[in-house]
Short mmCIF file of C-alpha atoms in Angstrom, two decimals:
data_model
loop_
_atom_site.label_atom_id
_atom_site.label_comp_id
_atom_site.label_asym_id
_atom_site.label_seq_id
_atom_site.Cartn_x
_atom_site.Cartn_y
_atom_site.Cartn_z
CA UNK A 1 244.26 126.03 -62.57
CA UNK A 2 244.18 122.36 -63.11
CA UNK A 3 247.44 121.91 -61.66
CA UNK A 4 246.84 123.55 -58.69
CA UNK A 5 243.63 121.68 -57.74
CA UNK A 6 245.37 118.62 -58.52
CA UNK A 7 248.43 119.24 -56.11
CA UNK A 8 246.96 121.00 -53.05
CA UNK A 9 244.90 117.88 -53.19
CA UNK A 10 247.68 115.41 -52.48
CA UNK A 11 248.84 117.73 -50.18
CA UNK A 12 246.60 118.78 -47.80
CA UNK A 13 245.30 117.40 -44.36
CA UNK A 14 241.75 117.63 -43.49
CA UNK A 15 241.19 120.92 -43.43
CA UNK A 16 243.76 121.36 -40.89
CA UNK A 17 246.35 124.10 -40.65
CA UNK A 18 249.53 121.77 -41.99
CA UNK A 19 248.89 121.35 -46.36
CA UNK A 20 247.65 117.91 -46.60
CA UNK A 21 249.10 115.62 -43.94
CA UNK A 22 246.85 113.46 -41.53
CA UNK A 23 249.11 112.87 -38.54
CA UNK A 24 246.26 111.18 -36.51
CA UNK A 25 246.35 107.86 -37.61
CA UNK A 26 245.21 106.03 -34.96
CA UNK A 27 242.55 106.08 -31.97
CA UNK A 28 245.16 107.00 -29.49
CA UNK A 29 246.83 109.24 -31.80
CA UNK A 30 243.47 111.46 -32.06
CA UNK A 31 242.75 111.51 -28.67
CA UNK A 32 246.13 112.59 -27.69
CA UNK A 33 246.53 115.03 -30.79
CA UNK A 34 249.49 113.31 -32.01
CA UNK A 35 251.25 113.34 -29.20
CA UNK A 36 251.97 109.89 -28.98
CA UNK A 37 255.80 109.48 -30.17
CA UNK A 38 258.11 109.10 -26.63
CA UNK A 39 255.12 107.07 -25.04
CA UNK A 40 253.45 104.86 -27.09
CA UNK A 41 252.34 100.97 -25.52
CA UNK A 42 250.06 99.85 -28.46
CA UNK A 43 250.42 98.45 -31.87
CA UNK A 44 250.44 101.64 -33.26
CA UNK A 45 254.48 102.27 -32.27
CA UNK A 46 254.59 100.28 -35.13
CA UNK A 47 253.60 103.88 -37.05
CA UNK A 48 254.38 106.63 -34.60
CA UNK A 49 257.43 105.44 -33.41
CA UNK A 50 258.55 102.19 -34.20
CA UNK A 51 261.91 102.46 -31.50
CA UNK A 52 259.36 101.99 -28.32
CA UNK A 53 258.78 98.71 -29.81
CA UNK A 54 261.66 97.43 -28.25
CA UNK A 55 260.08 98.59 -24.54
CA UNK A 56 256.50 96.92 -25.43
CA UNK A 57 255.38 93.94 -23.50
CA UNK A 58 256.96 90.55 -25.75
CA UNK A 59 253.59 89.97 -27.48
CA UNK A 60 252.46 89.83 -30.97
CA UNK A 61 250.33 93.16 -31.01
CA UNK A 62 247.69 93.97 -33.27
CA UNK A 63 245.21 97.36 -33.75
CA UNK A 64 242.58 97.81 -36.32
CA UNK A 65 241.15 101.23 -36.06
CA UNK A 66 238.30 102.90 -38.07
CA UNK A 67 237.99 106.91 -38.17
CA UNK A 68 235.54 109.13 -39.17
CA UNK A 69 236.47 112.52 -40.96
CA UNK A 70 233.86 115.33 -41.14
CA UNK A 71 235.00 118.92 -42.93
CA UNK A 72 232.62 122.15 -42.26
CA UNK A 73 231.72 124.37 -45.27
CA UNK A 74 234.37 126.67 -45.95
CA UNK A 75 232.96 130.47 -46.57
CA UNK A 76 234.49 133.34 -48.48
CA UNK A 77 233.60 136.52 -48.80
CA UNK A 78 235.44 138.58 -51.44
CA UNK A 79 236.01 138.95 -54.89
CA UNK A 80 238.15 136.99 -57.74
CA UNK A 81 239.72 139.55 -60.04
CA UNK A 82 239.73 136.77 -62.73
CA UNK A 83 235.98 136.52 -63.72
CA UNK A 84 235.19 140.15 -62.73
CA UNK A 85 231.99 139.13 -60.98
CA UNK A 86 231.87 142.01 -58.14
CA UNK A 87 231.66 140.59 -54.67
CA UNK A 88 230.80 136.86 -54.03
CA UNK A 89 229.68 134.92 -50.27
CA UNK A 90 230.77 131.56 -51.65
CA UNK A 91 230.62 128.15 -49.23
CA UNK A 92 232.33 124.71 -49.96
CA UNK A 93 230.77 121.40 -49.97
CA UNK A 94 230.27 119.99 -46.11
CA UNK A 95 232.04 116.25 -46.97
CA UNK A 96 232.44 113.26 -44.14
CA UNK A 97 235.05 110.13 -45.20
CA UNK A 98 235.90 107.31 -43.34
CA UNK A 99 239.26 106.46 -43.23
CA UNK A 100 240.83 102.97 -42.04
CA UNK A 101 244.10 101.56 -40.37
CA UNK A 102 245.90 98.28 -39.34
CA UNK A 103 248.78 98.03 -36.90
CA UNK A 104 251.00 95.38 -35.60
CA UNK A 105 254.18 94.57 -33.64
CA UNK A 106 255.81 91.11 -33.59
CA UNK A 107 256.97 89.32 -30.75
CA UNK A 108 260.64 89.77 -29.80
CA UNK A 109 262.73 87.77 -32.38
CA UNK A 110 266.11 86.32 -31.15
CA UNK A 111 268.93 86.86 -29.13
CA UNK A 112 268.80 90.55 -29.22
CA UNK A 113 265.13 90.91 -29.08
CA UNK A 114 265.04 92.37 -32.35
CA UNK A 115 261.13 93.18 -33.44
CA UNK A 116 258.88 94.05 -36.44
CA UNK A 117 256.30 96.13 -37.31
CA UNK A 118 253.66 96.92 -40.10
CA UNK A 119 251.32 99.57 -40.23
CA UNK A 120 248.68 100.28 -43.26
CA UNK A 121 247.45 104.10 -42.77
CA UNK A 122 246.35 106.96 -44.56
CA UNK A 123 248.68 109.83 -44.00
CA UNK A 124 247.85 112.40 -46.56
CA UNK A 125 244.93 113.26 -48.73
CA UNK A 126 242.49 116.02 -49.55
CA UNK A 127 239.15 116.39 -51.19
CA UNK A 128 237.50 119.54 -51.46
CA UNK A 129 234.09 120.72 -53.73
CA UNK A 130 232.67 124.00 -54.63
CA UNK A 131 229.74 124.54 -56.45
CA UNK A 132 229.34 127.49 -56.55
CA UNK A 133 230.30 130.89 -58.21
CA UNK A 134 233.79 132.00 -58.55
CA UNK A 135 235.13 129.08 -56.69
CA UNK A 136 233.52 126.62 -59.22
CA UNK A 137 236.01 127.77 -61.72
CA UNK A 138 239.42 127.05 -59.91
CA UNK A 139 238.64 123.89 -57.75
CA UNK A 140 234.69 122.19 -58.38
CA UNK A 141 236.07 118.77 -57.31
CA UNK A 142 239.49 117.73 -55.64
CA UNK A 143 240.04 114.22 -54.51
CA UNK A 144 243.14 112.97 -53.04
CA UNK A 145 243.43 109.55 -51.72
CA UNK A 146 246.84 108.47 -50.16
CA UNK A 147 247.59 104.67 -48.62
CA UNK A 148 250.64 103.77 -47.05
CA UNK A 149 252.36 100.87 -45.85
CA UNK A 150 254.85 101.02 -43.51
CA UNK A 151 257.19 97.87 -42.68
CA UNK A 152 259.54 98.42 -39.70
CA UNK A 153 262.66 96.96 -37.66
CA UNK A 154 263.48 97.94 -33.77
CA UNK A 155 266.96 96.67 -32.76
CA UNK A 156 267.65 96.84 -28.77
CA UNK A 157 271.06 99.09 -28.81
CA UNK A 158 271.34 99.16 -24.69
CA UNK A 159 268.55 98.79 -22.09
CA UNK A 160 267.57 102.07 -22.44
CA UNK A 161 268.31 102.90 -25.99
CA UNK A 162 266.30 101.42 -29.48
CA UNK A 163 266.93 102.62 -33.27
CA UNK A 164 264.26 101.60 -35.60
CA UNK A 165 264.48 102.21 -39.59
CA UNK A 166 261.34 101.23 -42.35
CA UNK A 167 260.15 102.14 -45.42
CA UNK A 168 257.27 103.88 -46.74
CA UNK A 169 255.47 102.63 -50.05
CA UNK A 170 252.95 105.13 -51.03
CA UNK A 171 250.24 104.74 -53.49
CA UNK A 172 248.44 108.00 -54.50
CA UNK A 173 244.72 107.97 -56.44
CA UNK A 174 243.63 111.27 -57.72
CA UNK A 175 240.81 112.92 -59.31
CA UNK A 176 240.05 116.62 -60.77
CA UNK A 177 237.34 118.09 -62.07
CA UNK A 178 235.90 120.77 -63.13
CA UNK A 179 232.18 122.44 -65.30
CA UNK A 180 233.05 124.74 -67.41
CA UNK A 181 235.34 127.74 -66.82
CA UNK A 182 235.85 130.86 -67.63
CA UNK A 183 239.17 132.92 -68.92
CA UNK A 184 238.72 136.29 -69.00
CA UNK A 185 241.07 138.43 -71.41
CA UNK A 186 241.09 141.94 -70.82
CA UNK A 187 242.25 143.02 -74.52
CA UNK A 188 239.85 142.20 -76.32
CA UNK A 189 237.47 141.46 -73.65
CA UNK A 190 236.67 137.95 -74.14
CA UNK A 191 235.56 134.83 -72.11
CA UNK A 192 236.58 131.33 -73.55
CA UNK A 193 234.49 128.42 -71.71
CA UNK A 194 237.41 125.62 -70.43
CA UNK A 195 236.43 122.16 -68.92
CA UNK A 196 238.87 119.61 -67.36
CA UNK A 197 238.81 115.99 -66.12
CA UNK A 198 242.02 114.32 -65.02
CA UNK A 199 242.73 110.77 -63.10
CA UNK A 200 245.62 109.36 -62.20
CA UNK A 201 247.95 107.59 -59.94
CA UNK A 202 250.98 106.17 -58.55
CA UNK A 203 253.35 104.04 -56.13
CA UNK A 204 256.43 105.70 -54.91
CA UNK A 205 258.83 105.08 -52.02
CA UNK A 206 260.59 106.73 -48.89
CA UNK A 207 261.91 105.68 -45.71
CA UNK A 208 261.77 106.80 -41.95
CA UNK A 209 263.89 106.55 -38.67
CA UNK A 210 263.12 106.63 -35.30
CA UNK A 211 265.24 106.84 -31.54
CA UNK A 212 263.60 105.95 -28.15
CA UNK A 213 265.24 106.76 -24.83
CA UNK A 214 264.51 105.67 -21.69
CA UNK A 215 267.51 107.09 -19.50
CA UNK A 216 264.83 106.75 -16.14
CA UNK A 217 261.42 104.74 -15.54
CA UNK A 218 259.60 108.02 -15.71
CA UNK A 219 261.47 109.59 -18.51
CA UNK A 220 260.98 108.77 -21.99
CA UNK A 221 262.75 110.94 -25.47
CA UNK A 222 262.33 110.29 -28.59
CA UNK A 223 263.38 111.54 -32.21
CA UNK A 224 261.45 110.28 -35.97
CA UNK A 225 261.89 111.12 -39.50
CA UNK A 226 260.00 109.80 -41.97
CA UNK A 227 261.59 110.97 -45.18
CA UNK A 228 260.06 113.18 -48.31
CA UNK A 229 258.53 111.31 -51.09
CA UNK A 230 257.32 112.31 -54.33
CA UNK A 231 254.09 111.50 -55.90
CA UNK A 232 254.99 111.06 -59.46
CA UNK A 233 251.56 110.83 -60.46
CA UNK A 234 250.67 109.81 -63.97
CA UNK A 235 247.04 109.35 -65.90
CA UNK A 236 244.90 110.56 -68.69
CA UNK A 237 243.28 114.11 -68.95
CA UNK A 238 240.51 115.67 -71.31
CA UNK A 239 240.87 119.00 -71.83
CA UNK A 240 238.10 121.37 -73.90
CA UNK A 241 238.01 125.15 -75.23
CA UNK A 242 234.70 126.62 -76.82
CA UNK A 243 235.42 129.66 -79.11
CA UNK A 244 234.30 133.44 -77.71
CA UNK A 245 233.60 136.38 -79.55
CA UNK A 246 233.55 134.77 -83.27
CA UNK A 247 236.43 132.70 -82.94
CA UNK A 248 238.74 135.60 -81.55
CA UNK A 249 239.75 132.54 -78.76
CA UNK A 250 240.13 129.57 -80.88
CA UNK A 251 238.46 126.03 -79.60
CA UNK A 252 240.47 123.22 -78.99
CA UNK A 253 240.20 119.60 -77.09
CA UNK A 254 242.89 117.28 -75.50
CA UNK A 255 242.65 113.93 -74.32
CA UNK A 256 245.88 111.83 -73.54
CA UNK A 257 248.66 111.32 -71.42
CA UNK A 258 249.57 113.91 -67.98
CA UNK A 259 251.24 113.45 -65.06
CA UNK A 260 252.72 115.58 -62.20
CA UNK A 261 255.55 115.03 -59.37
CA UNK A 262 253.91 116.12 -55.88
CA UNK A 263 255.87 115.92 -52.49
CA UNK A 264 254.73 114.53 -49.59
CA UNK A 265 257.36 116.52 -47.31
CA UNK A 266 259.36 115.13 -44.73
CA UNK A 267 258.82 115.08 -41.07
CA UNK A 268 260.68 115.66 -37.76
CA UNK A 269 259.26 114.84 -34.63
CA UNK A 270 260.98 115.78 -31.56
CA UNK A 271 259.48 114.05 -28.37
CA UNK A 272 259.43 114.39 -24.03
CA UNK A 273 257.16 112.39 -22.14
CA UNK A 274 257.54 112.02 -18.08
CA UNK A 275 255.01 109.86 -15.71
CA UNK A 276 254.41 110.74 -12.56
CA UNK A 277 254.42 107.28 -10.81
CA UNK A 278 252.18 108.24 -7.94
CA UNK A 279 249.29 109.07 -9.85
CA UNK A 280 250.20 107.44 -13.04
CA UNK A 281 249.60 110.56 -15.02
CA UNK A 282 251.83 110.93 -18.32
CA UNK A 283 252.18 114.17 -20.04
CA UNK A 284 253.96 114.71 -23.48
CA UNK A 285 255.42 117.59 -25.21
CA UNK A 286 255.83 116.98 -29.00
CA UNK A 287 257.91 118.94 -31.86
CA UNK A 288 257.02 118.76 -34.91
CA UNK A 289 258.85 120.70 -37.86
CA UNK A 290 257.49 119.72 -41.40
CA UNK A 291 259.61 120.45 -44.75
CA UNK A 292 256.78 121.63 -47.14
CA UNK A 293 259.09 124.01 -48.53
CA UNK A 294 259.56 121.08 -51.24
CA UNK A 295 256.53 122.38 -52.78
CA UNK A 296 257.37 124.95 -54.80
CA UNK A 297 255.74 124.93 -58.05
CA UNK A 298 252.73 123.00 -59.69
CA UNK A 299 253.56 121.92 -63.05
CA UNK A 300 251.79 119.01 -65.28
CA UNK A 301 253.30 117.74 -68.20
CA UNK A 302 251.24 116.87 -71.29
CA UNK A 303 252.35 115.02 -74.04
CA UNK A 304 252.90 117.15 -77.63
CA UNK A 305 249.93 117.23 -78.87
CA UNK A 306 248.61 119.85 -76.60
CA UNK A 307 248.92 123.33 -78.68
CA UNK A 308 245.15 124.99 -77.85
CA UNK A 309 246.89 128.62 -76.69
CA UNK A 310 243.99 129.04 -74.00
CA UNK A 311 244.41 124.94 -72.65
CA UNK A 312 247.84 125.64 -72.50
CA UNK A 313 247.57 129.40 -70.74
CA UNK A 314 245.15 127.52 -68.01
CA UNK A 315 246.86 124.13 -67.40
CA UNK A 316 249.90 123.76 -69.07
CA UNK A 317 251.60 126.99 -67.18
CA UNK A 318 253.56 125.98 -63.96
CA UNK A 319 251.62 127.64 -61.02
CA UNK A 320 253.88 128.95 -58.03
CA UNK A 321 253.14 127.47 -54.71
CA UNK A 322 256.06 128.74 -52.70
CA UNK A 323 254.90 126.92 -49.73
CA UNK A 324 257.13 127.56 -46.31
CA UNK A 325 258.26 124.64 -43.79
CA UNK A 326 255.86 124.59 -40.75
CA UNK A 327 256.20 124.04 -36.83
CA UNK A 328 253.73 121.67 -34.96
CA UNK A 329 253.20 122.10 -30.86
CA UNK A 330 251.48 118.97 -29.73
CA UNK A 331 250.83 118.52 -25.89
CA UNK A 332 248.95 114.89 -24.96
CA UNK A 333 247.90 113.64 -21.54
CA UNK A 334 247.41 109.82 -20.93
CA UNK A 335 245.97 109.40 -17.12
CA UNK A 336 245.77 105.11 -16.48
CA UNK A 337 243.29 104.03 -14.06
CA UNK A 338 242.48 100.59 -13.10
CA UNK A 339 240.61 99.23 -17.06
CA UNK A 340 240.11 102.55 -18.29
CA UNK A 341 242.96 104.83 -19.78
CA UNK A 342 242.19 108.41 -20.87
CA UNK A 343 243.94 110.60 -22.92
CA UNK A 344 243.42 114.50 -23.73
CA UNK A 345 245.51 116.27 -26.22
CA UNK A 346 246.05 120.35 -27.79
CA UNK A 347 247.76 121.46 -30.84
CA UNK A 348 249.22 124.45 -32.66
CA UNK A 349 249.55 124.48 -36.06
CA UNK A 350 251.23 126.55 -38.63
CA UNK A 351 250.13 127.00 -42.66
CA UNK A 352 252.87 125.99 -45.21
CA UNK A 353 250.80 128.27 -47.61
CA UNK A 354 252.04 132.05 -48.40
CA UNK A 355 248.84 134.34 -48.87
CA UNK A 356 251.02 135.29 -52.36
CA UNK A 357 249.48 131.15 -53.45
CA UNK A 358 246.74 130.74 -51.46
CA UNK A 359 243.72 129.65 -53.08
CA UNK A 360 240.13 127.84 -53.53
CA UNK A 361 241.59 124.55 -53.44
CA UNK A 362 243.99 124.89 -50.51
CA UNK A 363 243.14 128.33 -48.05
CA UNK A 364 245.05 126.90 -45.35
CA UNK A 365 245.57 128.93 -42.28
CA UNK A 366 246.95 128.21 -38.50
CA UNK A 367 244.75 126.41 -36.63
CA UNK A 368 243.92 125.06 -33.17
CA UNK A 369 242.74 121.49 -32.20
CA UNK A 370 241.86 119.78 -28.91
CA UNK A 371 241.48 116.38 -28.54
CA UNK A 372 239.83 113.72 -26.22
CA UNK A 373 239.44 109.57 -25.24
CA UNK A 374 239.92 106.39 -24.09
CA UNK A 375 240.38 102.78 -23.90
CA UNK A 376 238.94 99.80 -22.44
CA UNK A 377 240.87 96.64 -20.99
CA UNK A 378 238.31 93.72 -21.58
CA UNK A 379 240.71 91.07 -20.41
CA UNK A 380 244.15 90.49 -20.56
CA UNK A 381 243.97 90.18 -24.69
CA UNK A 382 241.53 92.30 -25.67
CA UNK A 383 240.69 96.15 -25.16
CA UNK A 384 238.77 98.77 -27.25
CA UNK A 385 239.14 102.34 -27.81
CA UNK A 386 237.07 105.34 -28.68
CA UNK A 387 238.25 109.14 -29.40
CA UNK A 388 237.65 112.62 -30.72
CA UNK A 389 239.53 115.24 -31.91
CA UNK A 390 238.17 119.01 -33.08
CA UNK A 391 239.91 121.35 -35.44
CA UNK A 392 239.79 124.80 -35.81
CA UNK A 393 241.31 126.88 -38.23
CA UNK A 394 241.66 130.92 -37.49
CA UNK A 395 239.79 132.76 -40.62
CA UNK A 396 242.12 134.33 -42.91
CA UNK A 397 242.26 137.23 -45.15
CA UNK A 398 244.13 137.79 -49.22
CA UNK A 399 244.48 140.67 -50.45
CA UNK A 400 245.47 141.59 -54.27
CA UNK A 401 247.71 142.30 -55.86
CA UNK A 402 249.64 140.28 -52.98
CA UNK A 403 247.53 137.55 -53.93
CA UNK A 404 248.69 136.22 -57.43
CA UNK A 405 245.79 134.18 -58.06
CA UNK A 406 243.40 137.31 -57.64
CA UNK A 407 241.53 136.30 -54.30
CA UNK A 408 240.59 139.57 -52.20
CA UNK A 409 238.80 138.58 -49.24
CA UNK A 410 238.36 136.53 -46.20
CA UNK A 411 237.96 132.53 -45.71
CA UNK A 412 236.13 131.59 -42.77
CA UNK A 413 234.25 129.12 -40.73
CA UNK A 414 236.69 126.23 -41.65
CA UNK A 415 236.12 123.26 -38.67
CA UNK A 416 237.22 119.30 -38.76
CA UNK A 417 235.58 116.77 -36.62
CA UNK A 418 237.51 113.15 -36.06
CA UNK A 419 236.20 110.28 -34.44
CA UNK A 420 238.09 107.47 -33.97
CA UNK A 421 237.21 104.31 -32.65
CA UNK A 422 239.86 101.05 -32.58
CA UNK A 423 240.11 97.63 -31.36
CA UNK A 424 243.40 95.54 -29.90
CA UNK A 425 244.57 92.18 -29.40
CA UNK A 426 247.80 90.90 -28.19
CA UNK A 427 248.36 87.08 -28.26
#
């Protein structure tokens, strides 16, 4: 149980269909839905497609955006064959988080106007409370909090043709918790109270690659990849076990060393974008296929002096996760006018989670999102930017025994509200 609130919390994006990935990571980015890779003007290439840096007005570019994340309460109606408590209406925590990040594109640099880029963003992450019933047990408190910096080179390979390659550095910052629990043994029947409290963290590493075409002024492809990397978290846990039923489950603590590998998949974007010159409308199709099929299991390691037979039965156990790759449809609409651009945006998304896995912590389902905004051209160096984006995921119902982690019932009502709002400068 432990190990699965830790993991769908690294994994997960804001209560959006796709795990735990936060694609919007920029004001234009949420009001176009993401569907900013072929045509992208502002600092923020630098992140969703570092290639069009090459085609970017020869300025040093810089973005600083701030965004606003607010998750609905989740609702469930069901039962959860592991505490035998009949049939629960359970609702998650409402939470809000504010979420920053910095972009910038260098001037072109020699001969072959080669150009660099930087952007610090939050990608991934997750936090998720319930306090109350059923749900309390599995997942009371998941916290997930993923920075990642992003250096980048764009190389000119013909006029109409750029390559760009960077790396990711990834630092992760966890936290799970949870009151105490109970375990439920049918023979003899027997409850054994469980509490857990883990931290930890890491830096780990991956790369990405991007491709911009521009075979006509209107027409603009593009290809990324940003590559999988894996969050070998490590930290300290405290684990506890009361005795039930006179000792017939024994007690037991643990307090040392745990740690965890997590993926953060890998991403391909596939990209179309065409302008009609006339009315200087740009609309652009967007691909997105992401590999969470890396997630498999969830599995923390303890060090050997963990030997309580119930703290090893509810953390020490690898849980199945059996997660499936995903498809992304993005559509995003940029219309310039004379100082105001606006941008619209609509996308599909598929769950990575199997309803064999689903659970508390992670009851991700497809979802639909719309997305609207726009900039403002002060002057010729400055212009500001302001955008929304609304997320809805379709409810979803588990059954048992297809469910493994004994959930029978529906999760509902699950909504994400973005606001973005972001200021440039090019000098």
């Amino acid at each position: 149980m432990k190990k699965t609130a830790f993991l769908s919390l690294v994994t997960a994006s804001i209560l959006m269909a796709g795990g735990y990935k936060i694609p919007e990571t920029s004001t234009n980015s949420v009001a176009l839905g993401g569907a900013n890779v072929a045509h992208t003007k502002n600092a923020d290439a630098a992140y969703d497609n570092p290639a069009n840096m090459i085609f970017m007005e020869d300025a040093q570019h810089i973005e600083a955006d701030l965004m606003y994340v607010g998750l609905s309460s989740t609702n469930f109606k069901g039962t959860y064959a592991k505490t035998l408590t009949g049939a629960e209406e359970l609702n998650s925590e409402k939470q809000t988080f504010i979420l920053p990040s910095l972009h910038y594109v260098s001037p072109k640099l020699g001969e072959n106007g080669v150009r660099v880029g930087l952007s610090i963003t939050v990608p991934a992450g997750l936090s998720r409370q319930w306090e109350e019933g059923s749900a309390k047990l599995v997942s009371q408190e998941f916290t997930l909090k993923i920075v990642e910096v992003s250096p980048s080179v764009a190389y000119k390979i013909t006029d109409t043709l750029a390559f760009a390659f960077g790396f990711r550095a990834v630092h992760t910052n966890g936290v799970v918790k949870s009151s105490e629990s109970a375990i439920v043994n049918a023979s003899p029947l027997a409850t054994s109270y469980i509490s857990r409290d883990l931290e930890g963290s890491s830096l780990d590493f991956g790369y990405n690659l991007a491709l911009a075409y521009h075979p006509t002024k209107a027409l603009e492809l593009a290809a990324t990849y940003r590559s999988n990397v894996n969050l070998t978290v490590e930290g300290s846990a405290v684990l506890s076990s009361t005795a039930a039923l006179g000792g017939a489950i024994p007690a037991g603590s643990y307090s040392g060393e745990a740690s965890v590998s997590i993926p953060l998949p890998a991403t391909l974007m596939l990209a179309g974008a065409y302008t009609f010159e006339k009315t200087k409308t740009t609309v652009e199709l967007v691909y997105e296929k992401t590999y969470w099929s890396a997630y498999k299991s969830l599995d923390f390691e303890y060090d050997g002096s963990l030997t309580n037979p119930v703290l090893i039965a509810a953390f020490d156990n690898p849980k199945p996760k059996n997660w499936k790759d995903t498809n992304t449809f993005r559509l995003g609409i940029t219309q310039e006018l004379d100082r105001v651009t606006l941008r619209a945006g609509a996308i599909y998304d598929n769950t990575p989670t199997p309803e064999s896995t689903l659970n508390f912590e992670s009851p991700g389902s497809n979802a639909y999102s719309f997305s609207f905004g726009g900039r403002y051209q002060i002057d010729d160096k400055i212009d500001v930017g302001l955008s929304a984006l609304y997320s809805i995921k379709k409810d979803r119902t588990v059954t048992t025994p297809t469910n493994i982690n004994g959930l029978d019932g529906t999760f509902s009502n699950s909504r994400a509200l973005l606001v973005s709002a972001g200021l440039g400068y090019k000098f």
